[in-house]
Short mmCIF file of C-alpha atoms in Angstrom, two decimals:
data_model
loop_
_atom_site.label_atom_id
_atom_site.label_comp_id
_atom_site.label_asym_id
_atom_site.label_seq_id
_atom_site.Cartn_x
_atom_site.Cartn_y
_atom_site.Cartn_z
CA MET A 1156 -12.76 6.29 14.34
CA ARG A 1157 -10.98 5.98 11.01
CA SER A 1158 -10.74 2.79 9.01
CA ILE A 1159 -7.49 1.52 7.50
CA SER A 1160 -7.36 -0.03 4.03
CA ALA A 1161 -4.33 -1.63 2.43
CA THR A 1162 -3.88 -1.81 -1.34
CA MET A 1163 -1.22 -4.23 -2.57
CA SER A 1164 -0.11 -5.76 -5.83
CA VAL A 1165 0.64 -9.42 -5.16
CA THR A 1166 1.69 -12.44 -7.22
CA LEU A 1167 0.00 -15.82 -7.00
CA ASP A 1168 2.81 -16.97 -4.70
CA GLY A 1169 2.29 -13.97 -2.41
CA VAL A 1170 5.24 -11.77 -3.46
CA VAL A 1171 4.74 -8.02 -3.01
CA GLN A 1172 8.33 -6.86 -3.46
CA GLY A 1173 9.19 -4.38 -6.20
CA PRO A 1174 6.07 -4.44 -8.38
CA GLY A 1175 6.67 -1.04 -9.95
CA ARG A 1176 10.27 -0.86 -11.18
CA PRO A 1177 13.41 -2.99 -11.40
CA ASP A 1178 15.18 -0.67 -8.93
CA GLU A 1179 12.23 -0.21 -6.57
CA ASP A 1180 13.30 -2.73 -3.93
CA THR A 1181 16.38 -4.89 -4.48
CA ARG A 1182 16.80 -6.00 -0.88
CA GLY A 1183 17.88 -9.63 -0.55
CA GLU A 1184 19.35 -9.52 -4.08
CA PHE A 1185 15.85 -9.39 -5.56
CA THR A 1186 16.22 -8.98 -9.33
CA LEU A 1187 12.63 -9.39 -10.51
CA GLY A 1188 11.35 -5.88 -9.78
CA GLY A 1189 8.91 -4.26 -12.18
CA TRP A 1190 6.81 -7.41 -12.56
CA ALA A 1191 3.41 -5.65 -12.35
CA GLY A 1192 3.77 -3.08 -15.14
CA GLN A 1193 2.95 -5.41 -17.99
CA TYR A 1194 -0.46 -6.05 -16.43
CA ASN A 1195 -1.67 -2.43 -16.28
CA ASP A 1196 -4.76 -1.66 -18.32
CA ALA A 1197 -7.73 0.69 -18.40
CA VAL A 1198 -9.79 -1.51 -16.06
CA MET A 1199 -7.07 -1.36 -13.39
CA GLY A 1200 -6.71 2.39 -13.85
CA GLN A 1201 -10.45 2.83 -13.43
CA GLU A 1202 -10.55 0.70 -10.27
CA MET A 1203 -7.60 2.54 -8.71
CA GLY A 1204 -9.25 5.84 -9.66
CA LYS A 1205 -12.38 4.88 -7.71
CA GLY A 1206 -10.34 4.67 -4.53
CA MET A 1207 -8.69 7.99 -5.18
CA SER A 1208 -12.02 9.70 -5.84
CA LYS A 1209 -12.99 9.38 -2.17
CA PRO A 1210 -11.58 11.67 0.50
CA GLY A 1211 -8.87 9.93 2.45
CA ASP A 1212 -5.45 10.23 3.95
CA MET A 1213 -2.48 8.04 3.19
CA LEU A 1214 -0.34 6.00 5.56
CA PHE A 1215 3.20 4.88 4.75
CA GLY A 1216 6.18 3.15 6.23
CA HIS A 1217 9.27 5.32 5.87
CA ARG A 1218 10.88 3.26 3.10
CA THR A 1219 7.85 3.37 0.78
CA TRP A 1220 7.28 7.04 1.59
CA ARG A 1221 10.86 7.85 0.51
CA ASP A 1222 10.44 5.82 -2.68
CA PHE A 1223 7.14 7.52 -3.53
CA ILE A 1224 8.74 10.95 -3.12
CA GLY A 1225 11.06 10.12 -6.01
CA VAL A 1226 8.18 8.96 -8.20
CA TRP A 1227 5.33 11.33 -7.33
CA ALA A 1228 6.47 14.48 -5.51
CA ASP A 1229 7.99 16.31 -8.47
CA ALA A 1230 6.00 14.68 -11.27
CA ALA A 1231 4.28 17.16 -13.57
CA ASP A 1232 2.76 14.60 -15.88
CA GLY A 1233 -0.93 15.46 -15.67
CA ASN A 1234 -1.62 12.03 -14.17
CA PRO A 1235 -4.61 12.30 -11.79
CA PHE A 1236 -2.84 9.94 -9.38
CA THR A 1237 0.00 12.48 -9.12
CA THR A 1238 -2.46 15.22 -8.16
CA TYR A 1239 -4.09 12.95 -5.56
CA MET A 1240 -0.80 11.81 -4.03
CA ASN A 1241 0.61 15.30 -3.70
CA ALA A 1242 -2.58 16.81 -2.25
CA ALA A 1243 -3.31 14.01 0.25
CA THR A 1244 -2.26 14.17 3.86
CA LYS A 1245 0.48 11.55 4.17
CA TYR A 1246 1.24 10.01 7.56
CA VAL A 1247 4.66 8.37 7.81
CA ALA A 1248 5.25 5.77 10.52
CA SER A 1249 8.94 5.63 11.40
CA ARG A 1250 11.28 5.04 14.30
CA THR A 1251 14.23 6.59 12.43
CA LEU A 1252 13.06 9.62 10.42
CA LYS A 1253 13.69 13.00 12.04
CA ASP A 1254 11.06 14.85 10.02
CA ALA A 1255 8.70 14.43 7.07
CA ASP A 1256 9.45 17.74 5.37
CA ALA A 1257 10.69 16.19 2.10
CA TRP A 1258 7.14 15.83 0.71
CA PRO A 1259 4.48 18.49 1.40
CA ASN A 1260 1.44 17.44 3.43
CA SER A 1261 3.43 14.72 5.20
CA ILE A 1262 3.18 14.18 8.95
CA LEU A 1263 5.66 12.06 10.87
CA LEU A 1264 4.34 9.44 13.30
CA SER A 1265 7.44 8.88 15.44
CA GLY A 1266 7.88 5.75 17.49
CA GLU A 1267 6.41 2.29 17.27
CA ALA A 1268 4.05 2.04 14.30
CA VAL A 1269 1.38 -0.07 16.00
CA GLU A 1270 1.06 2.43 18.85
CA THR A 1271 1.16 5.61 16.77
CA VAL A 1272 -1.17 4.28 14.08
CA ALA A 1273 -3.64 2.95 16.66
CA ALA A 1274 -3.73 6.41 18.24
CA LEU A 1275 -4.23 8.04 14.83
CA LYS A 1276 -6.97 5.57 13.91
CA ALA A 1277 -8.86 6.47 17.10
CA THR A 1278 -9.04 10.15 16.13
CA PRO A 1279 -11.77 11.68 13.97
CA GLY A 1280 -10.76 12.29 10.37
CA ASN A 1281 -10.48 10.78 6.94
CA ASP A 1282 -10.02 7.07 6.49
CA LEU A 1283 -6.44 5.89 5.90
CA VAL A 1284 -5.10 4.06 2.85
CA ILE A 1285 -1.80 2.20 2.71
CA ILE A 1286 -0.22 1.54 -0.69
CA GLY A 1287 2.85 -0.66 -0.47
CA SER A 1288 4.62 -0.67 2.91
CA ALA A 1289 4.45 -4.45 3.41
CA SER A 1290 6.29 -4.39 6.76
CA LEU A 1291 3.87 -1.80 8.10
CA ILE A 1292 0.89 -3.80 6.84
CA ARG A 1293 2.15 -6.97 8.54
CA ALA A 1294 2.60 -5.17 11.87
CA LEU A 1295 -0.80 -3.47 11.68
CA HIS A 1296 -2.51 -6.69 10.58
CA ALA A 1297 -1.02 -8.57 13.54
CA ALA A 1298 -2.39 -5.85 15.84
CA GLY A 1299 -5.86 -6.09 14.29
CA LEU A 1300 -5.74 -2.59 12.81
CA ILE A 1301 -6.34 -3.33 9.10
CA ASP A 1302 -10.03 -3.13 8.23
CA HIS A 1303 -9.96 -3.66 4.47
CA TYR A 1304 -7.67 -5.11 1.81
CA GLN A 1305 -7.66 -4.42 -1.89
CA LEU A 1306 -5.42 -7.04 -3.46
CA LEU A 1307 -4.38 -6.81 -7.09
CA ILE A 1308 -3.65 -10.49 -7.68
CA HIS A 1309 -1.35 -10.83 -10.69
CA PRO A 1310 -1.31 -14.03 -12.76
CA LEU A 1311 2.33 -14.98 -12.24
CA THR A 1312 4.66 -16.54 -9.68
CA LEU A 1313 8.16 -15.28 -8.95
CA GLY A 1314 9.52 -17.91 -6.59
CA SER A 1315 11.46 -15.34 -4.55
CA GLY A 1316 10.92 -11.98 -2.94
CA THR A 1317 9.21 -10.56 0.10
CA ARG A 1318 5.74 -11.94 0.61
CA LEU A 1319 2.72 -10.12 1.98
CA PHE A 1320 2.57 -12.40 5.02
CA GLU A 1321 5.86 -13.96 6.00
CA GLY A 1322 6.04 -16.03 9.14
CA THR A 1323 2.83 -16.26 11.07
CA ALA A 1324 -0.20 -14.02 10.76
CA PRO A 1325 -3.02 -14.26 13.29
CA LEU A 1326 -6.23 -15.97 12.29
CA THR A 1327 -8.37 -13.23 10.79
CA GLU A 1328 -11.48 -13.70 8.68
CA PHE A 1329 -12.46 -11.39 5.86
CA GLU A 1330 -15.52 -11.11 3.65
CA LEU A 1331 -15.15 -10.62 -0.10
CA THR A 1332 -16.94 -7.33 -0.80
CA GLY A 1333 -16.15 -7.00 -4.49
CA SER A 1334 -14.01 -8.26 -7.31
CA VAL A 1335 -13.11 -7.18 -10.82
CA THR A 1336 -11.00 -9.00 -13.38
CA THR A 1337 -8.91 -6.86 -15.72
CA THR A 1338 -8.36 -7.56 -19.41
CA LYS A 1339 -4.89 -8.85 -18.53
CA GLY A 1340 -6.04 -11.37 -15.93
CA VAL A 1341 -5.42 -9.41 -12.72
CA ILE A 1342 -8.10 -10.06 -10.12
CA ILE A 1343 -8.76 -6.99 -8.01
CA ALA A 1344 -10.33 -8.42 -4.86
CA SER A 1345 -11.71 -6.28 -2.03
CA TYR A 1346 -12.03 -7.74 1.46
CA SER A 1347 -13.41 -6.37 4.71
CA ARG A 1348 -12.65 -7.73 8.17
CA ARG A 1349 -15.54 -9.68 9.65
#
């Protein structure tokens, strides 16, 4: 059985919307996108590199997958993250996509995400990592399918935007398995389900 890990940048008030760019996710008239960039440093790069040094497959919701295509699929920047993203097997959970041909090594999981991801998790293979895809994470968390979280907790509040857990989330206990503080005050906390 595979494990599922979710990596998310999050503010102190729980916002996960649009960390990378101002135009990344403007749903709900969100105008504060790009909030995480000023906090990048070598410590964060090193910690993210550790995760990408292990064999693993990626899991996306269709919206994040489409966004990542624009950022990573055609990048020829020598960035090791680009190499990892393009080489990884990418599973895309979607009820609306017809195919996943737009980014090589992508496999479409058609239908309800909880059902298709649970079936994938039960198969032998590499562990699965979700980056972004907050709606998918919420659905999988509610179904008890997320095994680990890596939260990059940024030292700011935004006051608006989509939060990691909106509405109710089931009672779930996690154990802190590691933490690192970057030079810019981001706490990278790793949790495993008890």
